[in-house]
Amino acid sequence: MCGINGIYIYGQNTPALDLAELTRSRDAMTPRGPDGAGIWHSEDRRVGLGHRRLAIIDLSEQGHQPMSTDDTRYTIVFNGEIYNYTELREKLTSKGVRFRGHSDTEVLLQLYLWEGRSMLGMLRGMFAFAIWDAVKEHLFIARDPYGIKPLYYSDKDGQFRFASQVKALLVGGKIAHDIDPAGMVGFFLWGSVPEPLTLYREIRMLPAGSSVVVDSRGMGPITSYWNISDVISASMNAANAIPAGGEQAFFKEALRDSVKSHLVADVPVGAFLSAGLDSSTILGLATEISGRPVESITFTCDEFKGKDTDELPLATVVAAHYQSKHHVVSISTKDMEDDLQNFLEAMDQPTIDGINTWFVSAAAARAGLKVVLSGLGGDELLGGYATFKRIPSRVQSTSRIAKFPGLAAIWKISGNFAARTIPSFDPKCAELFSLGSHYEGAYQLERGLLMPWQLEAVMDPEFARIGLRHLDDANKETRQSNTSKLVGMARIIELESIRYMRNQLLRDTDWTGMAHSLEIRTPLVDAKLTEQVVGLAALGRLGKGKSILPLSLDRPLPHALITRPKTGFTVPIWKWLRHSKALTAWRRIKYLNRPQVHDYTRWAFSVAAHLPETRNILK
């Protein structure tokens, strides 16, 4: 796990590479890679690559990056882990390839030499990497299927830049800080900036599961090699080959294989532990597969003590059950207040989530861990959220009324009026029939932060209108690439995986973990596992919700944990908003003081207001 960056000067009349800029950008990511740093540039100074290293596999100097082939034709910078690198190494060795070290980076480099772009389908892991080909004079860049590892780029005036963080690109000093209206609007609609946008006009994110080549003509077309929509459809078809009654054994084998892969490391691997089925199952499987106790870390809040939301008591039981060395981090409002500024400064893109992972990552780092497993992804894969029930039901019921346009129009007009005049009225109700009759609209009602017509209450109206228009343009390509044939659970898996997990959970997990030099691995967010089991889940053949997870264990989980209602992994935002001196910006907005406004909307405004670039945009 690392931080990578690079600059390619492909314009003919463009000044040569600025090594000081390349170094500034690289070192802005020092927490991502405190174990070492490297820089490489071509003799003509048209291309340069930078790397910050967090040593996980092959701790020796043989794993140092940027890494070049013996003939110096290919040079790579790589962020992530390739879990099947040993298997790939053996195949390459059988072809006569000789390796200098034992890193997955060298395997990745040699695999590209032999297989080119088709290598992407052979990789199991989380990754973002760039490979320079000195003969063809082009840069090949790729990102893992789910987008666990980020990669941001800027392409302007004959210069292509990339980095693992938005802040790293900005600190280089050559990219404008102008806010992108679509990125800002997207944040207020969803609580995160939707891919491929960022908060800044000149910076974009390479989409998950895609690659691109940059050569002397500039940036080529972005090519997708893995699409969750297509995977769900293919997996549903493949599920027909699994006999009825064989689902549990099939799922158990697939999940254990994923956890085993995610344990590959040359340093100890710990695990986050809540009182949920996901993290408890992951800890149990890691213990069983490794054959030894695994260190665990649990996060809790003082405000939750003695309440149903306190996950610590059951987490402690699970830790004892698996003889884990258990670390607990309990924070108070004062703890949050003391660390809030650090959290906001480290935030790479605005988000309403991530603060829980911030604190538990800090605890893991203090415990001396470099790698932890997370249960993230179980809800999206197996239907653990309430959205899996509510959205199909809402679509079915409201679509009947939506057939009568006059009735739906009257409801919207009266609902908008009520939202503006009745403080206790939920503004989303006004859009019940215009949005609730189809899956994407119903999902927006469930997951959305603000409705489009509410944006003018928190930002400049013209800026909001421009942002909505540009956001719609940015979404057209995504909508065209997604299958519209998926319905029911399959459709919600698709939406939750793309909207919520990719744009928020995975992104926040990356930056909060790496801010503490911690690699967070997600065995339930694994392309191979998804391809194997998502079809069974979508067809309802894996049982109710996540009930199948603990059945993968040889030693059962405590009964009290299996029967515990889902509470979610959360923090008392409401209390912090009302007591923290650093979170007062929302109070000046009349709309945000209305009782029906959710605290996460107030939190979103406070996060956005923290940025100096938003002063002339927000009210």
Short mmCIF file of C-alpha atoms in Angstrom, two decimals, residues 195 227 229 438 440 468-485 491 494-495 498-499:
data_model
loop_
_atom_site.label_atom_id
_atom_site.label_comp_id
_atom_site.label_asym_id
_atom_site.label_seq_id
_atom_site.Cartn_x
_atom_site.Cartn_y
_atom_site.Cartn_z
CA GLU A 195 -17.18 9.32 -9.61
CA ASN A 227 -18.65 -3.75 -14.75
CA SER A 229 -23.95 -4.70 -13.74
CA HIS A 438 -38.42 3.75 -10.66
CA GLU A 440 -32.85 5.09 -9.39
CA LEU A 468 -27.18 20.12 -11.79
CA ARG A 469 -26.89 20.49 -15.55
CA HIS A 470 -23.24 19.40 -15.64
CA LEU A 471 -23.89 16.55 -13.21
CA ASP A 472 -26.60 15.23 -15.50
CA ASP A 473 -24.18 15.34 -18.44
CA ALA A 474 -21.53 13.49 -16.41
CA ASN A 475 -24.06 10.81 -15.46
CA LYS A 476 -25.23 10.08 -19.01
CA GLU A 477 -22.29 7.82 -19.86
CA THR A 478 -22.66 5.96 -16.57
CA ARG A 479 -26.37 5.43 -17.12
CA GLN A 480 -25.77 4.14 -20.65
CA SER A 481 -23.20 1.62 -19.42
CA ASN A 482 -25.45 0.23 -16.68
CA THR A 483 -27.91 -2.47 -17.55
CA SER A 484 -31.54 -1.50 -17.09
CA LYS A 485 -32.74 -5.09 -17.02
CA ARG A 491 -30.83 -3.84 -8.98
CA GLU A 494 -25.93 -2.68 -8.32
CA LEU A 495 -27.03 0.69 -6.95
CA ILE A 498 -21.88 1.87 -7.33
CA ARG A 499 -23.43 4.77 -5.45
#
